[in-house]
mmCIF file of C-alpha atoms in Angstrom:
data_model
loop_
_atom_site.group_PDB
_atom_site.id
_atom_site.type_symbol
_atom_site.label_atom_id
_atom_site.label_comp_id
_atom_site.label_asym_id
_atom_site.label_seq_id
_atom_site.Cartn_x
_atom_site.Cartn_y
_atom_site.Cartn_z
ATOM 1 C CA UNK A 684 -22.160 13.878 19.497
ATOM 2 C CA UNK A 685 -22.375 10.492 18.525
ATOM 3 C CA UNK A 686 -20.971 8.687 15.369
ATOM 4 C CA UNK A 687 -24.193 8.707 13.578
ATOM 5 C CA UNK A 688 -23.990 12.205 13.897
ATOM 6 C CA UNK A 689 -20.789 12.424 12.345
ATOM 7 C CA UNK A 690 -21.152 10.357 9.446
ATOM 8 C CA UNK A 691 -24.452 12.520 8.538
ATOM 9 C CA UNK A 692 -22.008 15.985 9.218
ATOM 10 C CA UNK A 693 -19.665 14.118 6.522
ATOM 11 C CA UNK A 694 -22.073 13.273 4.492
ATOM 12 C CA UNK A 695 -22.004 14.785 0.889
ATOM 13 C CA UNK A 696 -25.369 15.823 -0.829
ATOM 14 C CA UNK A 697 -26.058 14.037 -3.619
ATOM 15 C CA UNK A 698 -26.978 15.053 -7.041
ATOM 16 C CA UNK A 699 -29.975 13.625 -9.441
ATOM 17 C CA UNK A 700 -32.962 12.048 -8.573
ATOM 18 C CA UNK A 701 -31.546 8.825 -7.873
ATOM 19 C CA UNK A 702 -30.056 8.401 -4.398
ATOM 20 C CA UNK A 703 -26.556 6.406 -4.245
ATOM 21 C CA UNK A 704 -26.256 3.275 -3.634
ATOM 22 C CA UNK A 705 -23.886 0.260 -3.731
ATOM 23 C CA UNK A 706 -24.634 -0.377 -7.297
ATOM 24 C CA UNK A 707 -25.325 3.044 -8.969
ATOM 25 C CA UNK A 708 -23.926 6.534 -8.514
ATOM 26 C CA UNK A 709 -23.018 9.434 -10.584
ATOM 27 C CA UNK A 710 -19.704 8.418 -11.497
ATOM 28 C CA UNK A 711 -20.832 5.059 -12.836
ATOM 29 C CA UNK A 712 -23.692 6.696 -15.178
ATOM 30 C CA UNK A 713 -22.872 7.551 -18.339
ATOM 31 C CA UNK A 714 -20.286 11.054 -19.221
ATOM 32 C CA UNK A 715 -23.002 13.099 -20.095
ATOM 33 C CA UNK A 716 -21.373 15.670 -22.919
ATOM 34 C CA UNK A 717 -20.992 18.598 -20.729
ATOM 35 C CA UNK A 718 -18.640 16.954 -18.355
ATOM 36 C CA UNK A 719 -16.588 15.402 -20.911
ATOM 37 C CA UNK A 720 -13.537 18.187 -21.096
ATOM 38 C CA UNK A 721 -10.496 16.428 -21.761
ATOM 39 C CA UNK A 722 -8.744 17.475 -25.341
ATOM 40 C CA UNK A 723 -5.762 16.056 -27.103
ATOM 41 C CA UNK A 724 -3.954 18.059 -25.266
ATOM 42 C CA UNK A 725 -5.273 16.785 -21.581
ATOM 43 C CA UNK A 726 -4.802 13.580 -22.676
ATOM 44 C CA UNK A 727 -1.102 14.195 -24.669
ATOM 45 C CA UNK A 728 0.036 15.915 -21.104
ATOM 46 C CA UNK A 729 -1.576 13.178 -18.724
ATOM 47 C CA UNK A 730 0.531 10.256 -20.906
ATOM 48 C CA UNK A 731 3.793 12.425 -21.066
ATOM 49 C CA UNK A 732 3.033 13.209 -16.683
ATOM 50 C CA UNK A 733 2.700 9.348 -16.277
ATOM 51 C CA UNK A 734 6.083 8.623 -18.010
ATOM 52 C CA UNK A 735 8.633 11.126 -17.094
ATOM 53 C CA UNK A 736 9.438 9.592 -13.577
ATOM 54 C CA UNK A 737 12.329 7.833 -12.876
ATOM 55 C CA UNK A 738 11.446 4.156 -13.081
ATOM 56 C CA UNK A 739 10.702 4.920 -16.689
ATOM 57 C CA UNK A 740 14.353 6.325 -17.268
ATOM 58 C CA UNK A 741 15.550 3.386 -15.087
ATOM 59 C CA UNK A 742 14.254 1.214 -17.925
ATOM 60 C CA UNK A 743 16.701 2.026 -20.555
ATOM 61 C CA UNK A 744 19.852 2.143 -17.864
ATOM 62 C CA UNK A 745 18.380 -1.336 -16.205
ATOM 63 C CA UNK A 746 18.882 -2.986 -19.821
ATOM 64 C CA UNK A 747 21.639 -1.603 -20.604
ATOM 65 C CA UNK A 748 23.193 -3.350 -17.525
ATOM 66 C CA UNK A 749 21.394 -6.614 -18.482
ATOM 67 C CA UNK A 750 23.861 -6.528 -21.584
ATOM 68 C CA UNK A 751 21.904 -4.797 -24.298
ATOM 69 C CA UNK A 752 23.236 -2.346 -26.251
ATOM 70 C CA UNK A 753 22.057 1.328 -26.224
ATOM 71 C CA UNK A 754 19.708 0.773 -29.638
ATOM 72 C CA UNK A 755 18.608 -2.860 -28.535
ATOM 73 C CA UNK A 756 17.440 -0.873 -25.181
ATOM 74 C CA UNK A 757 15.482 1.616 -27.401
ATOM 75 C CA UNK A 758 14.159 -0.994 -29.876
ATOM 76 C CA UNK A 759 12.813 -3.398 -26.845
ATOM 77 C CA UNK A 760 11.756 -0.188 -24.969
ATOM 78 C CA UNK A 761 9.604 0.636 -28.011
ATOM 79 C CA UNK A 762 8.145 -1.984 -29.233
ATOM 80 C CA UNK A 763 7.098 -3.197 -25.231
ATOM 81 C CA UNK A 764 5.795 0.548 -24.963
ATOM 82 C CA UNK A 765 3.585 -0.213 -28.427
ATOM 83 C CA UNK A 766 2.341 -3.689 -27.134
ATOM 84 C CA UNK A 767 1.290 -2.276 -23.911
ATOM 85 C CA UNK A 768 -0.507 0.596 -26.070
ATOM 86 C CA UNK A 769 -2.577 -1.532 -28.166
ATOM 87 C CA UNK A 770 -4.470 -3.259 -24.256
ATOM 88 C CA UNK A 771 -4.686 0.532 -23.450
ATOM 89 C CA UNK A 772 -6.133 1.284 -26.493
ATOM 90 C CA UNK A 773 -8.473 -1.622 -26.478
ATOM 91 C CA UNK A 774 -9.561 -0.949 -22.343
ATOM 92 C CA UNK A 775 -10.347 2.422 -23.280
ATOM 93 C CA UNK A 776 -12.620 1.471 -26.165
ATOM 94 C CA UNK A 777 -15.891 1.252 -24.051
ATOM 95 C CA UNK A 778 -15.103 4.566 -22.615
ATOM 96 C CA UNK A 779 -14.326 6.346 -26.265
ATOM 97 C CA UNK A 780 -17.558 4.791 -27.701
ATOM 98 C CA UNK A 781 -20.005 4.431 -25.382
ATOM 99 C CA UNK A 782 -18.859 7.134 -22.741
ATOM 100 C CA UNK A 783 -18.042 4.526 -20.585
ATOM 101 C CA UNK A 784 -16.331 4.496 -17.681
ATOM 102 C CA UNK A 785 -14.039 1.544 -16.165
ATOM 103 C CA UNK A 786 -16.357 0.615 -13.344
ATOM 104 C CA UNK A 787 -19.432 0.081 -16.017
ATOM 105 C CA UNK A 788 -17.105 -2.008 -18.475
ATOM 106 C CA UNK A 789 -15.462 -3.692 -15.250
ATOM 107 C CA UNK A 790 -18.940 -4.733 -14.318
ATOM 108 C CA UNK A 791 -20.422 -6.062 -17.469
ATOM 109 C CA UNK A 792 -17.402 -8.088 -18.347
ATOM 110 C CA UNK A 793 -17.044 -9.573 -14.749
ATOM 111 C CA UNK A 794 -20.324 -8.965 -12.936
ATOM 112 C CA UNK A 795 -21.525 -7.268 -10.448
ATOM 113 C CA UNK A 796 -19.825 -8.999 -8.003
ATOM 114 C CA UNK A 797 -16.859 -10.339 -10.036
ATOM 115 C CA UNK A 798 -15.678 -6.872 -10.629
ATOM 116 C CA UNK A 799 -14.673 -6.815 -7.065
ATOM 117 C CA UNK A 800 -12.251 -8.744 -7.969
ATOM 118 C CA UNK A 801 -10.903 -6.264 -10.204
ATOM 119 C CA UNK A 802 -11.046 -3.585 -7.484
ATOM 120 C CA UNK A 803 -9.302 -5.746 -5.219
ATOM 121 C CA UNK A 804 -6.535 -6.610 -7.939
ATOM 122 C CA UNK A 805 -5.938 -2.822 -8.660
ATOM 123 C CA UNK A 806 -5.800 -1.845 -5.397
ATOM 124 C CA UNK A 807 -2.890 -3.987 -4.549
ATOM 125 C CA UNK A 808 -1.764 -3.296 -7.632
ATOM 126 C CA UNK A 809 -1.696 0.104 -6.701
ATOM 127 C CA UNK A 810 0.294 -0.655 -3.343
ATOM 128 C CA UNK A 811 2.939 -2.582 -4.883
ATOM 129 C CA UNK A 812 3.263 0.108 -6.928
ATOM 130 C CA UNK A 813 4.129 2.814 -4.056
ATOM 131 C CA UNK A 814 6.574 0.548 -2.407
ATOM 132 C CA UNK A 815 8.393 0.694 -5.813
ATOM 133 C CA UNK A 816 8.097 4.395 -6.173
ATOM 134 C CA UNK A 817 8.980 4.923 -1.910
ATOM 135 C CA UNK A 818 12.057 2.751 -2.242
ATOM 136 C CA UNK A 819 13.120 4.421 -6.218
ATOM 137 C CA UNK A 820 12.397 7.911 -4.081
ATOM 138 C CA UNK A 821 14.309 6.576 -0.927
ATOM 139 C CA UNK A 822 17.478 5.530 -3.116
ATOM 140 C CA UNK A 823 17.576 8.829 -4.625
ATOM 141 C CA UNK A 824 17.511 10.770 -1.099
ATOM 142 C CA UNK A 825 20.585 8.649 0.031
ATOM 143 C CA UNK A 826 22.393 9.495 -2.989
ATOM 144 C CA UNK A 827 21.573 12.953 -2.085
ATOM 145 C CA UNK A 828 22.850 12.615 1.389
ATOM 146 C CA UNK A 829 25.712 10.517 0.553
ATOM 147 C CA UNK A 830 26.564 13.782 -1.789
ATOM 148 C CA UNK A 831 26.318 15.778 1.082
ATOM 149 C CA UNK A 832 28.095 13.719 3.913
ATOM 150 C CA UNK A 833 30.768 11.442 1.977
ATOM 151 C CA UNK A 834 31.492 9.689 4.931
ATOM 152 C CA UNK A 835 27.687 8.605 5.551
ATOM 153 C CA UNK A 836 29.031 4.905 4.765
ATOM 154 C CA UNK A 837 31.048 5.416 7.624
ATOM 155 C CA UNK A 838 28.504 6.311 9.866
ATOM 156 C CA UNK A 839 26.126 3.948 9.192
ATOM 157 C CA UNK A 840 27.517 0.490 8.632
ATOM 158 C CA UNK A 841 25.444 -2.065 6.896
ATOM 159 C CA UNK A 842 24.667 -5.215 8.889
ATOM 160 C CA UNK A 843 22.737 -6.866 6.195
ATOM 161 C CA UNK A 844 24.483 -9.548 3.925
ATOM 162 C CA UNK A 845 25.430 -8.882 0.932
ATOM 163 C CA UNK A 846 22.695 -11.495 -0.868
ATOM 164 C CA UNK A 847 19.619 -9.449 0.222
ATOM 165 C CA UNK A 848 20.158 -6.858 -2.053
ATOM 166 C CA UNK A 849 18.766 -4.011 0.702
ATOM 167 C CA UNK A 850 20.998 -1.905 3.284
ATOM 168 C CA UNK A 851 20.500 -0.577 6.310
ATOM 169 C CA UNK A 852 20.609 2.756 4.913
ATOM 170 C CA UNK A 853 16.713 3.473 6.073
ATOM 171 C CA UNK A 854 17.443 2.800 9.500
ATOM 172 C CA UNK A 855 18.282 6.941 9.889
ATOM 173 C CA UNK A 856 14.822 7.593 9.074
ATOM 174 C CA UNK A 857 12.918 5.077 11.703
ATOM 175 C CA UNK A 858 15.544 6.205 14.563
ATOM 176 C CA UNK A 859 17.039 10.011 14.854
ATOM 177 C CA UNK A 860 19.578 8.955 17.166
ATOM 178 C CA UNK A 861 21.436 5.955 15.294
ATOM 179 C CA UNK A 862 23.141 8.051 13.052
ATOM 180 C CA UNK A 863 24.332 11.020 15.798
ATOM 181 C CA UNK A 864 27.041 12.995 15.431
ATOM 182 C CA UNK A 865 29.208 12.139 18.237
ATOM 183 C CA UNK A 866 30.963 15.055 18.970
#
């Protein structure tokens, strides 16, 4: 079997008259009505989904440490969560209007091939954005060992200086055998 012969097994059927292509599919056309089936309440439960994580509690406690008092943290986390609302609100304009999606209003602000740019920019975007959550989630599973095994300071002793910030704590996970219990 060769790898033209794979790529046609993968390849997905598509819908319409008008065969895909690197300009036009069926996600870039226009939300016809019948596929538009978000509510309030989709949307009300996507926002609240997006928020309750832990960076956004680590907002309040981050300012707090940067010397603000507990209402000064509310009051900035507020009114930075209404200006970032209003560009939200105007991005999604196209889409509430016009039925819209991102790509089209991507392409017809930046071009055709502009808009790659965009891509581009969200996609590393995107990455930066997973190291953040993978080292929040990676702090949080140390705690939880560190609750578990007290001594785990003890057993793994951090080699880095004190200006980087980082431990060594993540070495357990790349090699089994540095932390062993010698027995």
């Amino acid at each position: 079997m060769g790898l033209k012969a794979v790529f046609k097994r993968l390849e997905v059927a598509h819908e319409g008259g008008t065969a895909p292509s690197r300009w036009i599919n069926n996600d870039i056309k226009p939300i016809e009505n019948g596929r538009r089936t978000w509510t309030f309440w989709t949307y009300n439960n996507l926002w609240i989904l997006t928020n309750t994580n832990i960076s956004s509690y680590m907002v309040g406690s981050s300012l707090i440490a940067l010397g603000l008092t507990w209402w000064e943290a509310i009051i900035a986390i507020v009114f930075g969560a209404l200006i970032s609302m209003i560009y939200i609100v105007l991005n999604s304009t196209p889409g509430a209007f016009y039925n819209l999606g991102f790509p089209v209003a991507n392409r017809y602000t930046w071009g055709l091939y502009g808009s790659q740019f965009v891509i581009v920019n969200r996609i590393l975007l995107s990455l930066v954005w997973y190291a953040v959550q993978a080292w929040i989630g990676g702090s949080c599973v140390y705690v939880l060992l560190q609750s578990m095994a007290p001594n785990l300071e003890e057993r793994i002793p951090n080699h880095m200086p004190a200006s980087t910030g980082m431990t060594t704590y993540v070495i357990p996970f790349s090699d089994p055998n540095h932390c062993r219990v010698e027995t």
